[in-house]
């Protein structure tokens, strides 16, 4: 899979070169390109934003640098082009798995007061939000999308880890424990030490249902 990120602030993406995702990039399982939109501005000062028509606070990203950048990185429109925006559909696990089936994704990071609507209408396939709140730009949401999607690229994460986690079966994940068996007087649940895998599976299912009912009852209503 190839993910191309278009941003005015490429230095913000150092985290995608770290940890599991960084190893996936290093091994060639995943390709992440970070492209500076400013490099495609056609004015002498490489300006990419201007005042909004009609007035209002803040600045708006101009369509020309964005359009030229997208045309350069995806000239044949082979990639799914995403714009991270509070107005987009909220990212969930089902969407993540759908995105992971794509061979190429382009993510446009907005900034300031947003992006000229013409750039969105002409070049973007879908808008995605990571939640009902507003950030200073699209860089953090783009990293979230990268991390979520990259986990489903073949060979990045062990298959079992993808099955036994929150949202994989419509519920939140059960509690996890490791050594020592007793920490500050608190013991690991005895069933996890029993070796009885049927009982362990039953306990985990019960715990998932309990936690989901307490914290996200809306997930149970979807079943």
CSV table of C-alpha atoms in Angstrom, one decimal:
chain,number,residue,atom,x,y,z
A,1,UNK,CA,0.0,0.0,0.0
A,2,UNK,CA,1.1,3.6,-0.7
A,3,UNK,CA,-0.2,6.5,1.4
A,4,UNK,CA,0.7,10.0,0.2
A,5,UNK,CA,0.2,12.9,2.6
A,6,UNK,CA,-0.1,16.4,1.3
A,7,UNK,CA,0.6,19.1,3.9
A,8,UNK,CA,2.1,22.5,4.5
A,9,UNK,CA,4.0,21.1,7.5
A,10,UNK,CA,5.9,18.0,6.5
A,11,UNK,CA,8.1,18.0,9.6
A,12,UNK,CA,5.0,17.1,11.7
A,13,UNK,CA,5.1,13.6,10.3
A,14,UNK,CA,8.2,12.3,12.0
A,15,UNK,CA,6.0,9.9,14.1
A,16,UNK,CA,5.0,7.9,11.1
A,17,UNK,CA,8.6,6.8,10.7
A,18,UNK,CA,8.6,5.3,14.2
A,19,UNK,CA,7.6,2.1,16.0
A,20,UNK,CA,5.5,-0.6,14.1
A,21,UNK,CA,4.6,1.7,11.2
A,22,UNK,CA,8.2,2.8,10.8
A,23,UNK,CA,9.3,-0.8,10.6
A,24,UNK,CA,6.7,-1.6,8.0
A,25,UNK,CA,8.0,1.3,5.9
A,26,UNK,CA,11.6,0.2,6.4
A,27,UNK,CA,10.8,-3.4,5.3
A,28,UNK,CA,8.9,-2.2,2.2
A,29,UNK,CA,5.5,-3.5,3.3
A,30,UNK,CA,4.2,0.1,3.3
A,31,UNK,CA,5.1,3.3,1.5
A,32,UNK,CA,4.4,6.7,3.1
A,33,UNK,CA,5.3,9.8,1.2
A,34,UNK,CA,4.9,13.2,2.7
A,35,UNK,CA,4.7,16.0,0.2
A,36,UNK,CA,5.0,19.7,0.8
A,37,UNK,CA,2.1,21.5,-0.9
A,38,UNK,CA,4.1,24.7,-0.8
A,39,UNK,CA,6.5,23.3,-3.4
A,40,UNK,CA,3.7,23.5,-5.9
A,41,UNK,CA,2.7,27.2,-5.4
A,42,UNK,CA,3.1,29.2,-8.5
A,43,UNK,CA,3.7,32.6,-6.8
A,44,UNK,CA,7.2,33.8,-6.0
A,45,UNK,CA,6.7,33.7,-2.3
A,46,UNK,CA,5.3,30.1,-2.3
A,47,UNK,CA,2.1,31.5,-0.7
A,48,UNK,CA,-0.6,28.9,-0.2
A,49,UNK,CA,-3.3,30.8,1.7
A,50,UNK,CA,-5.3,34.0,1.4
A,51,UNK,CA,-8.1,35.9,3.0
A,52,UNK,CA,-11.6,34.4,2.5
A,53,UNK,CA,-14.0,36.1,0.0
A,54,UNK,CA,-16.9,37.5,1.9
A,55,UNK,CA,-14.8,38.3,5.0
A,56,UNK,CA,-14.3,36.4,8.1
A,57,UNK,CA,-11.5,35.4,10.5
A,58,UNK,CA,-8.4,33.5,9.5
A,59,UNK,CA,-7.0,32.4,6.1
A,60,UNK,CA,-8.1,29.8,3.5
A,61,UNK,CA,-5.8,27.5,1.6
A,62,UNK,CA,-5.8,28.4,-2.1
A,63,UNK,CA,-6.9,25.9,-4.8
A,64,UNK,CA,-3.9,26.3,-7.1
A,65,UNK,CA,-1.1,24.8,-5.0
A,66,UNK,CA,-3.4,22.0,-3.9
A,67,UNK,CA,-4.6,21.2,-7.4
A,68,UNK,CA,-1.1,21.2,-8.8
A,69,UNK,CA,0.2,19.0,-6.0
A,70,UNK,CA,-2.5,16.4,-6.5
A,71,UNK,CA,-2.1,16.4,-10.2
A,72,UNK,CA,1.6,15.8,-9.7
A,73,UNK,CA,1.4,12.9,-7.2
A,74,UNK,CA,-1.7,11.2,-8.7
A,75,UNK,CA,-1.9,12.3,-12.4
A,76,UNK,CA,-4.1,9.4,-13.4
A,77,UNK,CA,-6.4,9.5,-10.4
A,78,UNK,CA,-5.5,6.0,-9.3
A,79,UNK,CA,-5.6,6.8,-5.6
A,80,UNK,CA,-8.5,7.4,-3.3
A,81,UNK,CA,-8.2,11.0,-2.5
A,82,UNK,CA,-9.2,12.0,1.1
A,83,UNK,CA,-9.6,15.4,2.8
A,84,UNK,CA,-9.5,15.3,6.6
A,85,UNK,CA,-12.3,17.7,7.7
A,86,UNK,CA,-14.7,18.1,10.6
A,87,UNK,CA,-17.5,18.0,8.0
A,88,UNK,CA,-16.5,14.5,6.8
A,89,UNK,CA,-17.9,11.1,7.7
A,90,UNK,CA,-16.6,10.0,11.1
A,91,UNK,CA,-13.8,7.4,10.9
A,92,UNK,CA,-14.7,4.0,12.3
A,93,UNK,CA,-13.3,0.5,12.1
A,94,UNK,CA,-15.5,-0.5,9.2
A,95,UNK,CA,-14.2,2.5,7.2
A,96,UNK,CA,-10.6,1.7,8.2
A,97,UNK,CA,-10.9,-1.9,6.9
A,98,UNK,CA,-12.4,-0.6,3.6
A,99,UNK,CA,-9.5,1.9,3.2
A,100,UNK,CA,-7.0,-0.8,3.9
A,101,UNK,CA,-8.2,-2.6,0.8
A,102,UNK,CA,-7.0,0.3,-1.4
A,103,UNK,CA,-3.6,0.1,-3.1
A,104,UNK,CA,-3.1,3.9,-3.0
A,105,UNK,CA,-4.5,6.7,-0.8
A,106,UNK,CA,-3.8,10.4,-1.0
A,107,UNK,CA,-4.6,12.4,2.2
A,108,UNK,CA,-5.0,16.2,2.0
A,109,UNK,CA,-4.3,18.0,5.3
A,110,UNK,CA,-6.2,21.3,5.6
A,111,UNK,CA,-5.0,24.1,7.8
A,112,UNK,CA,-6.0,27.6,9.0
A,113,UNK,CA,-9.8,28.1,8.3
A,114,UNK,CA,-9.9,25.3,5.7
A,115,UNK,CA,-9.5,24.7,2.0
A,116,UNK,CA,-11.1,26.5,-1.0
A,117,UNK,CA,-14.2,24.5,-1.9
A,118,UNK,CA,-13.2,24.3,-5.5
A,119,UNK,CA,-10.1,22.2,-4.7
A,120,UNK,CA,-12.4,19.8,-2.7
A,121,UNK,CA,-15.0,19.6,-5.5
A,122,UNK,CA,-12.4,19.1,-8.3
A,123,UNK,CA,-9.9,16.8,-6.6
A,124,UNK,CA,-11.3,15.0,-3.5
A,125,UNK,CA,-13.2,11.8,-3.4
A,126,UNK,CA,-14.3,11.8,0.2
A,127,UNK,CA,-14.0,13.8,3.4
A,128,UNK,CA,-13.2,12.1,6.7
A,129,UNK,CA,-13.4,13.3,10.3
A,130,UNK,CA,-11.8,11.6,13.3
A,131,UNK,CA,-14.3,13.1,15.8
A,132,UNK,CA,-16.7,15.9,16.6
A,133,UNK,CA,-14.1,18.5,17.6
A,134,UNK,CA,-11.9,21.0,15.7
A,135,UNK,CA,-8.1,20.9,15.5
A,136,UNK,CA,-5.6,23.4,14.1
A,137,UNK,CA,-5.0,21.4,11.0
A,138,UNK,CA,-5.4,18.0,9.3
A,139,UNK,CA,-1.9,16.7,10.1
A,140,UNK,CA,-2.9,14.8,13.3
A,141,UNK,CA,-6.0,13.3,11.8
A,142,UNK,CA,-3.9,12.2,8.8
A,143,UNK,CA,-1.5,10.4,11.1
A,144,UNK,CA,-4.4,8.7,12.8
A,145,UNK,CA,-5.7,7.5,9.5
A,146,UNK,CA,-2.2,6.2,8.5
A,147,UNK,CA,-1.8,4.4,11.8
A,148,UNK,CA,-5.3,2.7,11.6
A,149,UNK,CA,-5.0,1.7,8.0
A,150,UNK,CA,-1.4,0.6,8.1
A,151,UNK,CA,-2.2,-2.0,10.8
A,152,UNK,CA,-4.3,-3.9,8.2
A,153,UNK,CA,-1.5,-4.0,5.6
A,154,UNK,CA,-0.4,-7.6,5.2
A,155,UNK,CA,2.5,-8.4,7.4
A,156,UNK,CA,2.5,-5.3,9.5
A,157,UNK,CA,0.6,-6.7,12.5
A,158,UNK,CA,0.1,-10.4,13.5
A,159,UNK,CA,-3.3,-11.6,12.3
A,160,UNK,CA,-4.4,-12.6,15.8
A,161,UNK,CA,-3.8,-9.2,17.2
A,162,UNK,CA,-6.2,-7.7,14.6
A,163,UNK,CA,-9.0,-10.2,15.6
A,164,UNK,CA,-8.8,-9.8,19.4
A,165,UNK,CA,-9.1,-6.0,19.8
A,166,UNK,CA,-11.7,-3.3,20.4
A,167,UNK,CA,-14.3,-2.9,17.6
A,168,UNK,CA,-13.1,-6.1,15.8
A,169,UNK,CA,-16.3,-7.8,16.8
A,170,UNK,CA,-18.4,-4.8,17.5
A,171,UNK,CA,-17.4,-4.5,21.2
A,172,UNK,CA,-14.6,-3.1,23.3
A,173,UNK,CA,-11.7,-5.2,24.2
A,174,UNK,CA,-11.4,-7.3,27.4
A,175,UNK,CA,-8.8,-6.4,30.0
A,176,UNK,CA,-5.2,-7.6,29.4
A,177,UNK,CA,-2.7,-8.8,32.0
A,178,UNK,CA,1.0,-9.9,32.1
A,179,UNK,CA,3.7,-10.7,34.6
A,180,UNK,CA,3.9,-10.5,37.6
A,181,UNK,CA,0.9,-12.6,38.6
A,182,UNK,CA,0.6,-10.4,41.7
A,183,UNK,CA,1.3,-6.7,41.7
A,184,UNK,CA,1.0,-4.6,44.9
A,185,UNK,CA,-1.3,-7.2,46.3
A,186,UNK,CA,-3.6,-7.4,43.2
A,187,UNK,CA,-3.7,-10.7,41.5
A,188,UNK,CA,-4.4,-11.5,37.8
A,189,UNK,CA,-7.8,-13.1,37.4
A,190,UNK,CA,-7.4,-16.8,38.3
A,191,UNK,CA,-9.1,-18.0,35.1
A,192,UNK,CA,-6.3,-16.5,33.0
A,193,UNK,CA,-3.8,-18.7,34.8
A,194,UNK,CA,-5.9,-21.9,34.5
A,195,UNK,CA,-4.8,-23.0,31.1
A,196,UNK,CA,-8.5,-23.7,30.3
A,197,UNK,CA,-8.8,-21.9,26.9
A,198,UNK,CA,-12.6,-22.4,26.7
A,199,UNK,CA,-13.1,-20.8,30.1
A,200,UNK,CA,-10.6,-18.0,29.2
A,201,UNK,CA,-12.5,-17.3,26.0
A,202,UNK,CA,-15.8,-17.2,27.9
A,203,UNK,CA,-14.3,-14.8,30.5
A,204,UNK,CA,-13.0,-12.5,27.9
A,205,UNK,CA,-16.3,-12.4,26.1
A,206,UNK,CA,-18.1,-11.6,29.3
A,207,UNK,CA,-15.6,-8.9,30.1
A,208,UNK,CA,-16.0,-7.4,26.6
A,209,UNK,CA,-19.8,-7.3,26.9
A,210,UNK,CA,-19.6,-5.8,30.4
A,211,UNK,CA,-17.1,-3.0,29.5
A,212,UNK,CA,-19.0,-2.2,26.3
A,213,UNK,CA,-22.3,-2.1,28.1
A,214,UNK,CA,-20.8,0.3,30.7
A,215,UNK,CA,-18.8,2.6,28.4
A,216,UNK,CA,-20.3,2.3,24.9
A,217,UNK,CA,-23.8,0.8,25.1
A,218,UNK,CA,-24.5,2.3,21.6
A,219,UNK,CA,-22.2,-0.4,20.1
A,220,UNK,CA,-24.5,-3.1,21.5
A,221,UNK,CA,-27.5,-1.5,19.9
A,222,UNK,CA,-26.0,-1.9,16.5
A,223,UNK,CA,-26.0,-5.7,16.7
